[in-house]
PDB file of C-alpha atoms in Angstrom:
ATOM      1  CA  UNK A 664      63.317 159.075 -92.215  1.00  0.00           C
ATOM      2  CA  UNK A 665      62.733 155.378 -92.876  1.00  0.00           C
ATOM      3  CA  UNK A 666      65.907 153.290 -92.354  1.00  0.00           C
ATOM      4  CA  UNK A 667      64.171 149.981 -93.155  1.00  0.00           C
ATOM      5  CA  UNK A 668      63.361 149.598 -96.857  1.00  0.00           C
ATOM      6  CA  UNK A 669      62.920 145.824 -96.865  1.00  0.00           C
ATOM      7  CA  UNK A 670      59.308 146.121 -98.021  1.00  0.00           C
ATOM      8  CA  UNK A 671      59.656 149.430 -99.865  1.00  0.00           C
ATOM      9  CA  UNK A 672      62.185 148.793-102.651  1.00  0.00           C
ATOM     10  CA  UNK A 673      61.215 150.242-106.072  1.00  0.00           C
ATOM     11  CA  UNK A 674      60.043 147.716-108.650  1.00  0.00           C
ATOM     12  CA  UNK A 675      62.011 146.796-111.747  1.00  0.00           C
ATOM     13  CA  UNK A 676      65.351 146.015-110.072  1.00  0.00           C
ATOM     14  CA  UNK A 677      67.456 142.866-110.139  1.00  0.00           C
ATOM     15  CA  UNK A 678      68.165 140.896-106.996  1.00  0.00           C
ATOM     16  CA  UNK A 679      71.574 142.550-106.606  1.00  0.00           C
ATOM     17  CA  UNK A 680      70.120 146.049-106.831  1.00  0.00           C
ATOM     18  CA  UNK A 681      67.266 145.184-104.450  1.00  0.00           C
ATOM     19  CA  UNK A 682      69.782 143.813-101.935  1.00  0.00           C
ATOM     20  CA  UNK A 683      71.869 146.976-102.351  1.00  0.00           C
ATOM     21  CA  UNK A 684      68.896 149.255-101.702  1.00  0.00           C
ATOM     22  CA  UNK A 685      67.767 147.235 -98.684  1.00  0.00           C
ATOM     23  CA  UNK A 686      71.248 147.186 -97.171  1.00  0.00           C
ATOM     24  CA  UNK A 687      72.325 150.760 -97.859  1.00  0.00           C
ATOM     25  CA  UNK A 688      69.280 152.849 -98.776  1.00  0.00           C
ATOM     26  CA  UNK A 689      67.065 154.980 -96.563  1.00  0.00           C
ATOM     27  CA  UNK A 690      64.090 157.181 -97.344  1.00  0.00           C
ATOM     28  CA  UNK A 691      63.626 160.756 -96.225  1.00  0.00           C
ATOM     29  CA  UNK A 692      60.412 162.742 -96.294  1.00  0.00           C
ATOM     30  CA  UNK A 693      59.731 164.782 -99.429  1.00  0.00           C
ATOM     31  CA  UNK A 694      56.656 166.683-100.543  1.00  0.00           C
ATOM     32  CA  UNK A 695      54.471 164.922-103.062  1.00  0.00           C
ATOM     33  CA  UNK A 696      54.549 166.278-106.587  1.00  0.00           C
ATOM     34  CA  UNK A 697      50.754 166.532-106.526  1.00  0.00           C
ATOM     35  CA  UNK A 698      51.135 169.385-104.031  1.00  0.00           C
ATOM     36  CA  UNK A 699      52.598 171.514-106.839  1.00  0.00           C
ATOM     37  CA  UNK A 700      50.431 170.315-109.728  1.00  0.00           C
ATOM     38  CA  UNK A 701      48.261 173.399-109.935  1.00  0.00           C
ATOM     39  CA  UNK A 702      51.257 175.754-109.742  1.00  0.00           C
ATOM     40  CA  UNK A 703      53.006 173.924-112.592  1.00  0.00           C
ATOM     41  CA  UNK A 704      49.894 173.720-114.762  1.00  0.00           C
ATOM     42  CA  UNK A 705      49.365 177.461-114.372  1.00  0.00           C
ATOM     43  CA  UNK A 706      52.851 177.929-115.816  1.00  0.00           C
ATOM     44  CA  UNK A 707      52.105 175.851-118.919  1.00  0.00           C
ATOM     45  CA  UNK A 708      53.792 172.645-117.829  1.00  0.00           C
ATOM     46  CA  UNK A 709      51.862 169.876-119.640  1.00  0.00           C
ATOM     47  CA  UNK A 710      49.711 167.641-117.466  1.00  0.00           C
ATOM     48  CA  UNK A 711      51.495 164.582-118.875  1.00  0.00           C
ATOM     49  CA  UNK A 712      54.817 165.936-117.582  1.00  0.00           C
ATOM     50  CA  UNK A 713      53.337 166.545-114.142  1.00  0.00           C
ATOM     51  CA  UNK A 714      52.023 162.982-114.234  1.00  0.00           C
ATOM     52  CA  UNK A 715      55.551 161.723-114.916  1.00  0.00           C
ATOM     53  CA  UNK A 716      56.920 163.775-112.039  1.00  0.00           C
ATOM     54  CA  UNK A 717      54.239 162.474-109.703  1.00  0.00           C
ATOM     55  CA  UNK A 718      55.022 158.884-110.732  1.00  0.00           C
ATOM     56  CA  UNK A 719      58.744 159.421-110.081  1.00  0.00           C
ATOM     57  CA  UNK A 720      57.980 160.901-106.679  1.00  0.00           C
ATOM     58  CA  UNK A 721      55.570 158.135-105.760  1.00  0.00           C
ATOM     59  CA  UNK A 722      57.956 155.390-106.791  1.00  0.00           C
ATOM     60  CA  UNK A 723      61.349 156.741-105.714  1.00  0.00           C
ATOM     61  CA  UNK A 724      60.837 160.049-103.913  1.00  0.00           C
ATOM     62  CA  UNK A 725      63.131 160.510-100.927  1.00  0.00           C
ATOM     63  CA  UNK A 726      65.358 157.513-101.723  1.00  0.00           C
ATOM     64  CA  UNK A 727      68.905 158.116-100.443  1.00  0.00           C
ATOM     65  CA  UNK A 728      71.671 155.834-101.726  1.00  0.00           C
ATOM     66  CA  UNK A 729      75.433 155.722-101.091  1.00  0.00           C
ATOM     67  CA  UNK A 730      77.493 158.183-103.175  1.00  0.00           C
ATOM     68  CA  UNK A 731      78.417 157.176-106.712  1.00  0.00           C
ATOM     69  CA  UNK A 732      82.099 157.027-107.638  1.00  0.00           C
ATOM     70  CA  UNK A 733      81.610 159.834-110.188  1.00  0.00           C
ATOM     71  CA  UNK A 734      79.494 163.010-110.494  1.00  0.00           C
ATOM     72  CA  UNK A 735      80.440 164.107-106.967  1.00  0.00           C
ATOM     73  CA  UNK A 736      78.336 161.265-105.625  1.00  0.00           C
ATOM     74  CA  UNK A 737      75.222 161.787-107.760  1.00  0.00           C
ATOM     75  CA  UNK A 738      71.887 163.004-106.366  1.00  0.00           C
ATOM     76  CA  UNK A 739      71.648 163.517-102.610  1.00  0.00           C
ATOM     77  CA  UNK A 740      68.231 161.889-102.796  1.00  0.00           C
ATOM     78  CA  UNK A 741      65.720 161.227-105.570  1.00  0.00           C
ATOM     79  CA  UNK A 742      62.896 163.762-105.864  1.00  0.00           C
ATOM     80  CA  UNK A 743      61.057 165.405-108.767  1.00  0.00           C
ATOM     81  CA  UNK A 744      61.193 169.188-109.238  1.00  0.00           C
ATOM     82  CA  UNK A 745      61.916 172.028-111.687  1.00  0.00           C
ATOM     83  CA  UNK A 746      60.326 170.949-114.994  1.00  0.00           C
ATOM     84  CA  UNK A 747      61.728 172.622-118.086  1.00  0.00           C
ATOM     85  CA  UNK A 748      61.287 172.179-121.802  1.00  0.00           C
ATOM     86  CA  UNK A 749      58.941 172.779-124.713  1.00  0.00           C
ATOM     87  CA  UNK A 750      56.381 170.974-126.803  1.00  0.00           C
ATOM     88  CA  UNK A 751      58.819 170.606-129.702  1.00  0.00           C
ATOM     89  CA  UNK A 752      61.974 169.687-127.793  1.00  0.00           C
ATOM     90  CA  UNK A 753      60.511 167.605-124.980  1.00  0.00           C
ATOM     91  CA  UNK A 754      60.482 168.071-121.230  1.00  0.00           C
ATOM     92  CA  UNK A 755      63.006 167.358-118.484  1.00  0.00           C
ATOM     93  CA  UNK A 756      62.666 167.558-114.742  1.00  0.00           C
ATOM     94  CA  UNK A 757      64.991 167.305-111.782  1.00  0.00           C
ATOM     95  CA  UNK A 758      65.739 163.760-110.674  1.00  0.00           C
ATOM     96  CA  UNK A 759      67.232 164.851-107.347  1.00  0.00           C
ATOM     97  CA  UNK A 760      69.369 167.583-105.825  1.00  0.00           C
ATOM     98  CA  UNK A 761      73.173 167.587-106.038  1.00  0.00           C
ATOM     99  CA  UNK A 762      75.303 166.549-103.081  1.00  0.00           C
ATOM    100  CA  UNK A 763      77.802 169.321-103.796  1.00  0.00           C
ATOM    101  CA  UNK A 764      78.420 172.191-106.202  1.00  0.00           C
ATOM    102  CA  UNK A 765      78.692 170.812-109.748  1.00  0.00           C
ATOM    103  CA  UNK A 766      78.151 172.637-113.067  1.00  0.00           C
ATOM    104  CA  UNK A 767      75.154 170.499-114.015  1.00  0.00           C
ATOM    105  CA  UNK A 768      71.946 169.109-112.625  1.00  0.00           C
ATOM    106  CA  UNK A 769      70.595 165.583-112.516  1.00  0.00           C
ATOM    107  CA  UNK A 770      67.591 165.276-114.812  1.00  0.00           C
ATOM    108  CA  UNK A 771      65.092 162.778-116.135  1.00  0.00           C
ATOM    109  CA  UNK A 772      64.713 163.206-119.873  1.00  0.00           C
ATOM    110  CA  UNK A 773      61.774 163.167-122.284  1.00  0.00           C
ATOM    111  CA  UNK A 774      61.921 159.376-122.671  1.00  0.00           C
ATOM    112  CA  UNK A 775      62.643 158.586-119.034  1.00  0.00           C
ATOM    113  CA  UNK A 776      66.432 158.673-119.290  1.00  0.00           C
ATOM    114  CA  UNK A 777      68.555 159.541-116.264  1.00  0.00           C
ATOM    115  CA  UNK A 778      71.330 162.005-117.042  1.00  0.00           C
ATOM    116  CA  UNK A 779      73.066 165.316-116.435  1.00  0.00           C
ATOM    117  CA  UNK A 780      72.308 168.686-117.984  1.00  0.00           C
ATOM    118  CA  UNK A 781      74.351 171.862-118.136  1.00  0.00           C
ATOM    119  CA  UNK A 782      74.302 173.689-121.463  1.00  0.00           C
ATOM    120  CA  UNK A 783      74.034 170.237-123.006  1.00  0.00           C
ATOM    121  CA  UNK A 784      71.852 167.268-122.098  1.00  0.00           C
ATOM    122  CA  UNK A 785      73.727 163.970-121.721  1.00  0.00           C
ATOM    123  CA  UNK A 786      71.690 160.879-120.805  1.00  0.00           C
ATOM    124  CA  UNK A 787      73.787 158.526-118.694  1.00  0.00           C
ATOM    125  CA  UNK A 788      71.297 155.670-118.343  1.00  0.00           C
ATOM    126  CA  UNK A 789      68.179 154.769-120.289  1.00  0.00           C
ATOM    127  CA  UNK A 790      66.135 154.632-117.058  1.00  0.00           C
ATOM    128  CA  UNK A 791      66.377 155.709-113.431  1.00  0.00           C
ATOM    129  CA  UNK A 792      66.484 152.017-112.540  1.00  0.00           C
ATOM    130  CA  UNK A 793      69.636 151.801-114.668  1.00  0.00           C
ATOM    131  CA  UNK A 794      71.254 154.405-112.429  1.00  0.00           C
ATOM    132  CA  UNK A 795      70.398 152.387-109.312  1.00  0.00           C
ATOM    133  CA  UNK A 796      71.590 149.181-110.988  1.00  0.00           C
ATOM    134  CA  UNK A 797      74.917 150.831-111.806  1.00  0.00           C
ATOM    135  CA  UNK A 798      75.536 151.725-108.158  1.00  0.00           C
ATOM    136  CA  UNK A 799      75.120 148.140-106.949  1.00  0.00           C
ATOM    137  CA  UNK A 800      78.112 146.500-108.746  1.00  0.00           C
ATOM    138  CA  UNK A 801      80.241 149.577-107.993  1.00  0.00           C
ATOM    139  CA  UNK A 802      79.553 149.140-104.286  1.00  0.00           C
ATOM    140  CA  UNK A 803      80.236 145.413-104.472  1.00  0.00           C
ATOM    141  CA  UNK A 804      83.553 146.014-106.276  1.00  0.00           C
ATOM    142  CA  UNK A 805      84.629 148.620-103.721  1.00  0.00           C
ATOM    143  CA  UNK A 806      84.182 146.044-100.953  1.00  0.00           C
ATOM    144  CA  UNK A 807      85.293 142.802-102.610  1.00  0.00           C
ATOM    145  CA  UNK A 808      87.478 143.414-105.677  1.00  0.00           C
ATOM    146  CA  UNK A 809      91.097 142.338-105.344  1.00  0.00           C
ATOM    147  CA  UNK A 810      92.178 145.387-107.305  1.00  0.00           C
ATOM    148  CA  UNK A 811      90.577 148.434-108.948  1.00  0.00           C
ATOM    149  CA  UNK A 812      92.500 150.364-111.603  1.00  0.00           C
ATOM    150  CA  UNK A 813      91.467 153.845-112.721  1.00  0.00           C
ATOM    151  CA  UNK A 814      92.053 154.875-116.354  1.00  0.00           C
ATOM    152  CA  UNK A 815      91.368 158.395-117.638  1.00  0.00           C
ATOM    153  CA  UNK A 816      91.325 160.480-120.800  1.00  0.00           C
ATOM    154  CA  UNK A 817      92.086 159.027-124.215  1.00  0.00           C
ATOM    155  CA  UNK A 818      93.247 155.736-122.714  1.00  0.00           C
ATOM    156  CA  UNK A 819      89.639 154.901-121.843  1.00  0.00           C
ATOM    157  CA  UNK A 820      88.944 154.141-125.490  1.00  0.00           C
ATOM    158  CA  UNK A 821      90.962 150.919-125.379  1.00  0.00           C
ATOM    159  CA  UNK A 822      90.214 149.736-121.880  1.00  0.00           C
ATOM    160  CA  UNK A 823      87.398 147.268-122.679  1.00  0.00           C
ATOM    161  CA  UNK A 824      88.943 144.104-124.149  1.00  0.00           C
ATOM    162  CA  UNK A 825      87.411 142.201-127.041  1.00  0.00           C
ATOM    163  CA  UNK A 826      84.881 139.659-125.876  1.00  0.00           C
ATOM    164  CA  UNK A 827      83.522 141.689-122.986  1.00  0.00           C
ATOM    165  CA  UNK A 828      79.749 142.136-122.944  1.00  0.00           C
ATOM    166  CA  UNK A 829      77.617 145.047-121.718  1.00  0.00           C
ATOM    167  CA  UNK A 830      75.719 144.643-118.458  1.00  0.00           C
ATOM    168  CA  UNK A 831      72.133 145.039-119.744  1.00  0.00           C
ATOM    169  CA  UNK A 832      70.409 145.899-116.463  1.00  0.00           C
ATOM    170  CA  UNK A 833      72.607 149.022-116.110  1.00  0.00           C
ATOM    171  CA  UNK A 834      70.922 150.453-119.236  1.00  0.00           C
ATOM    172  CA  UNK A 835      74.109 152.192-120.329  1.00  0.00           C
ATOM    173  CA  UNK A 836      74.184 155.217-122.631  1.00  0.00           C
ATOM    174  CA  UNK A 837      77.006 157.713-121.964  1.00  0.00           C
ATOM    175  CA  UNK A 838      78.043 155.538-119.009  1.00  0.00           C
ATOM    176  CA  UNK A 839      78.316 151.772-119.386  1.00  0.00           C
ATOM    177  CA  UNK A 840      79.186 148.645-117.426  1.00  0.00           C
ATOM    178  CA  UNK A 841      81.032 145.782-119.141  1.00  0.00           C
ATOM    179  CA  UNK A 842      82.035 142.350-117.895  1.00  0.00           C
ATOM    180  CA  UNK A 843      84.357 139.558-118.946  1.00  0.00           C
ATOM    181  CA  UNK A 844      84.965 136.189-117.390  1.00  0.00           C
ATOM    182  CA  UNK A 845      85.858 137.729-114.035  1.00  0.00           C
ATOM    183  CA  UNK A 846      86.493 141.464-114.472  1.00  0.00           C
ATOM    184  CA  UNK A 847      83.766 144.138-114.521  1.00  0.00           C
ATOM    185  CA  UNK A 848      84.591 147.496-116.139  1.00  0.00           C
ATOM    186  CA  UNK A 849      82.727 150.759-115.523  1.00  0.00           C
ATOM    187  CA  UNK A 850      83.135 153.431-118.215  1.00  0.00           C
ATOM    188  CA  UNK A 851      82.014 157.009-117.473  1.00  0.00           C
ATOM    189  CA  UNK A 852      81.910 159.621-120.254  1.00  0.00           C
ATOM    190  CA  UNK A 853      79.013 161.835-119.097  1.00  0.00           C
ATOM    191  CA  UNK A 854      81.026 164.746-117.703  1.00  0.00           C
ATOM    192  CA  UNK A 855      83.396 164.648-120.670  1.00  0.00           C
ATOM    193  CA  UNK A 856      80.431 165.035-123.033  1.00  0.00           C
ATOM    194  CA  UNK A 857      78.416 167.537-121.003  1.00  0.00           C
ATOM    195  CA  UNK A 858      81.047 170.131-120.138  1.00  0.00           C
ATOM    196  CA  UNK A 859      82.947 169.304-122.574  1.00  0.00           C
ATOM    197  CA  UNK A 860      86.006 167.909-120.832  1.00  0.00           C
ATOM    198  CA  UNK A 861      87.740 165.043-122.700  1.00  0.00           C
ATOM    199  CA  UNK A 862      90.024 164.256-119.771  1.00  0.00           C
ATOM    200  CA  UNK A 863      86.908 163.611-117.707  1.00  0.00           C
ATOM    201  CA  UNK A 864      86.465 160.236-119.397  1.00  0.00           C
ATOM    202  CA  UNK A 865      87.089 157.605-116.747  1.00  0.00           C
ATOM    203  CA  UNK A 866      87.080 153.823-116.518  1.00  0.00           C
ATOM    204  CA  UNK A 867      87.319 151.693-113.382  1.00  0.00           C
ATOM    205  CA  UNK A 868      88.564 148.168-114.023  1.00  0.00           C
ATOM    206  CA  UNK A 869      88.052 145.660-111.216  1.00  0.00           C
ATOM    207  CA  UNK A 870      89.882 142.376-110.790  1.00  0.00           C
ATOM    208  CA  UNK A 871      88.764 139.500-108.605  1.00  0.00           C
ATOM    209  CA  UNK A 872      85.013 139.829-108.890  1.00  0.00           C
ATOM    210  CA  UNK A 873      82.767 136.910-107.960  1.00  0.00           C
ATOM    211  CA  UNK A 874      79.618 135.753-109.762  1.00  0.00           C
ATOM    212  CA  UNK A 875      77.379 138.052-107.732  1.00  0.00           C
ATOM    213  CA  UNK A 876      79.501 141.053-108.614  1.00  0.00           C
ATOM    214  CA  UNK A 877      79.487 140.139-112.303  1.00  0.00           C
ATOM    215  CA  UNK A 878      75.865 139.115-112.855  1.00  0.00           C
ATOM    216  CA  UNK A 879      73.886 139.733-109.691  1.00  0.00           C
ATOM    217  CA  UNK A 880      71.744 136.646-110.180  1.00  0.00           C
ATOM    218  CA  UNK A 881      70.490 137.568-113.678  1.00  0.00           C
ATOM    219  CA  UNK A 882      70.443 135.109-116.552  1.00  0.00           C
ATOM    220  CA  UNK A 883      72.163 136.276-119.732  1.00  0.00           C
ATOM    221  CA  UNK A 884      69.773 138.070-122.038  1.00  0.00           C
ATOM    222  CA  UNK A 885      66.658 136.808-120.302  1.00  0.00           C
ATOM    223  CA  UNK A 886      66.393 139.123-117.326  1.00  0.00           C
ATOM    224  CA  UNK A 887      65.375 136.186-115.103  1.00  0.00           C
ATOM    225  CA  UNK A 888      66.669 135.743-111.604  1.00  0.00           C
ATOM    226  CA  UNK A 889      68.879 132.716-111.105  1.00  0.00           C
ATOM    227  CA  UNK A 890      69.967 130.920-107.971  1.00  0.00           C
ATOM    228  CA  UNK A 891      73.552 131.022-106.858  1.00  0.00           C
ATOM    229  CA  UNK A 892      75.056 127.541-107.087  1.00  0.00           C
ATOM    230  CA  UNK A 893      77.405 126.333-104.378  1.00  0.00           C
ATOM    231  CA  UNK A 894      80.866 125.243-105.595  1.00  0.00           C
ATOM    232  CA  UNK A 895      81.307 121.540-106.139  1.00  0.00           C
ATOM    233  CA  UNK A 896      84.293 121.356-103.784  1.00  0.00           C
ATOM    234  CA  UNK A 897      84.227 122.016-100.075  1.00  0.00           C
ATOM    235  CA  UNK A 898      84.839 125.637 -99.159  1.00  0.00           C
ATOM    236  CA  UNK A 899      85.267 127.530 -95.945  1.00  0.00           C
ATOM    237  CA  UNK A 900      82.057 129.049 -94.523  1.00  0.00           C
ATOM    238  CA  UNK A 901      80.860 131.958 -96.616  1.00  0.00           C
ATOM    239  CA  UNK A 902      81.365 135.526 -95.447  1.00  0.00           C
ATOM    240  CA  UNK A 903      78.332 137.769 -95.741  1.00  0.00           C
ATOM    241  CA  UNK A 904      79.292 140.880 -97.699  1.00  0.00           C
ATOM    242  CA  UNK A 905      78.163 144.256 -96.470  1.00  0.00           C
ATOM    243  CA  UNK A 906      76.463 145.069 -99.781  1.00  0.00           C
ATOM    244  CA  UNK A 907      73.676 142.564 -99.153  1.00  0.00           C
ATOM    245  CA  UNK A 908      74.862 140.050-101.762  1.00  0.00           C
ATOM    246  CA  UNK A 909      75.363 136.338-101.180  1.00  0.00           C
ATOM    247  CA  UNK A 910      78.292 135.029 -99.165  1.00  0.00           C
ATOM    248  CA  UNK A 911      81.717 134.717-100.742  1.00  0.00           C
ATOM    249  CA  UNK A 912      83.496 131.439-100.027  1.00  0.00           C
ATOM    250  CA  UNK A 913      86.950 132.168 -98.688  1.00  0.00           C
ATOM    251  CA  UNK A 914      88.778 129.530-100.778  1.00  0.00           C
ATOM    252  CA  UNK A 915      86.609 129.790-103.876  1.00  0.00           C
ATOM    253  CA  UNK A 916      88.686 132.503-105.543  1.00  0.00           C
ATOM    254  CA  UNK A 917      89.901 132.039-109.076  1.00  0.00           C
ATOM    255  CA  UNK A 918      92.970 133.563-110.609  1.00  0.00           C
ATOM    256  CA  UNK A 919      91.612 136.671-112.294  1.00  0.00           C
ATOM    257  CA  UNK A 920      93.095 138.414-115.315  1.00  0.00           C
ATOM    258  CA  UNK A 921      93.504 142.164-115.264  1.00  0.00           C
ATOM    259  CA  UNK A 922      92.731 143.515-118.742  1.00  0.00           C
ATOM    260  CA  UNK A 923      94.468 146.816-118.049  1.00  0.00           C
ATOM    261  CA  UNK A 924      97.592 145.126-116.696  1.00  0.00           C
ATOM    262  CA  UNK A 925      97.979 143.180-119.964  1.00  0.00           C
ATOM    263  CA  UNK A 926      98.410 146.453-121.844  1.00  0.00           C
ATOM    264  CA  UNK A 927     101.893 146.782-120.345  1.00  0.00           C
ATOM    265  CA  UNK A 928     101.745 150.561-120.034  1.00  0.00           C
ATOM    266  CA  UNK A 929     102.864 151.819-116.611  1.00  0.00           C
ATOM    267  CA  UNK A 930     100.397 154.687-116.966  1.00  0.00           C
ATOM    268  CA  UNK A 931      97.613 152.159-116.510  1.00  0.00           C
ATOM    269  CA  UNK A 932      98.938 150.603-113.317  1.00  0.00           C
ATOM    270  CA  UNK A 933      98.013 153.193-110.722  1.00  0.00           C
ATOM    271  CA  UNK A 934      95.617 152.026-108.052  1.00  0.00           C
ATOM    272  CA  UNK A 935      92.345 153.799-107.415  1.00  0.00           C
TER     273      UNK A 935
END
């Protein structure tokens, strides 16, 4: 096991996701996909699919990240295995093993999507990097949000207020991240679509997020890293968050609206 990933973080991640992986990720030993190439080719798995599996293993194989808030934590670790599919319908392969018993597996789809598959394939994120990116703001919110409200079922449909924008680096499909001026919202519909289980639709609405939690150092629409600017007024010394992000000034908190609270429905007020 490698507990120090400072120089071994997968490419294609924002600064927030890289900091998250460095602070909380470890790598465990896994067999290389090339060790099974001949066995898969003999069973009519296309060479191009084996190439994709080998690339996944080379880039992310053995990566262990903290549990996700949904999907019983997500994959225990990332590793390619179990290709399945056809020439007409495309090919999937295992993205990583489950942490616990769930009625679906974690798969990488024909176009590189990360998702879950039971009897039905539901892509959650457009890329595996999108899955990693989605874990980073969730971890930050769990440590630093003033409040997190959980909304389920049909109420999820109205939880994202007008004017909120999608978080592009999360590459949302069935699952999405949204952000407003100071409130990030995570919407999860994958299990509801895959099982099907309408009550499985879930949204987590955070209040009190800072700039790092909202944007992670990424310029709007450009995908460029940006430097965190110190506040113009004097603030108390910054605290270093445990998720690897920049310090949070103790007196630099703004009053933060809670989009769910404005709905006025007591059913939306339970804490998560």
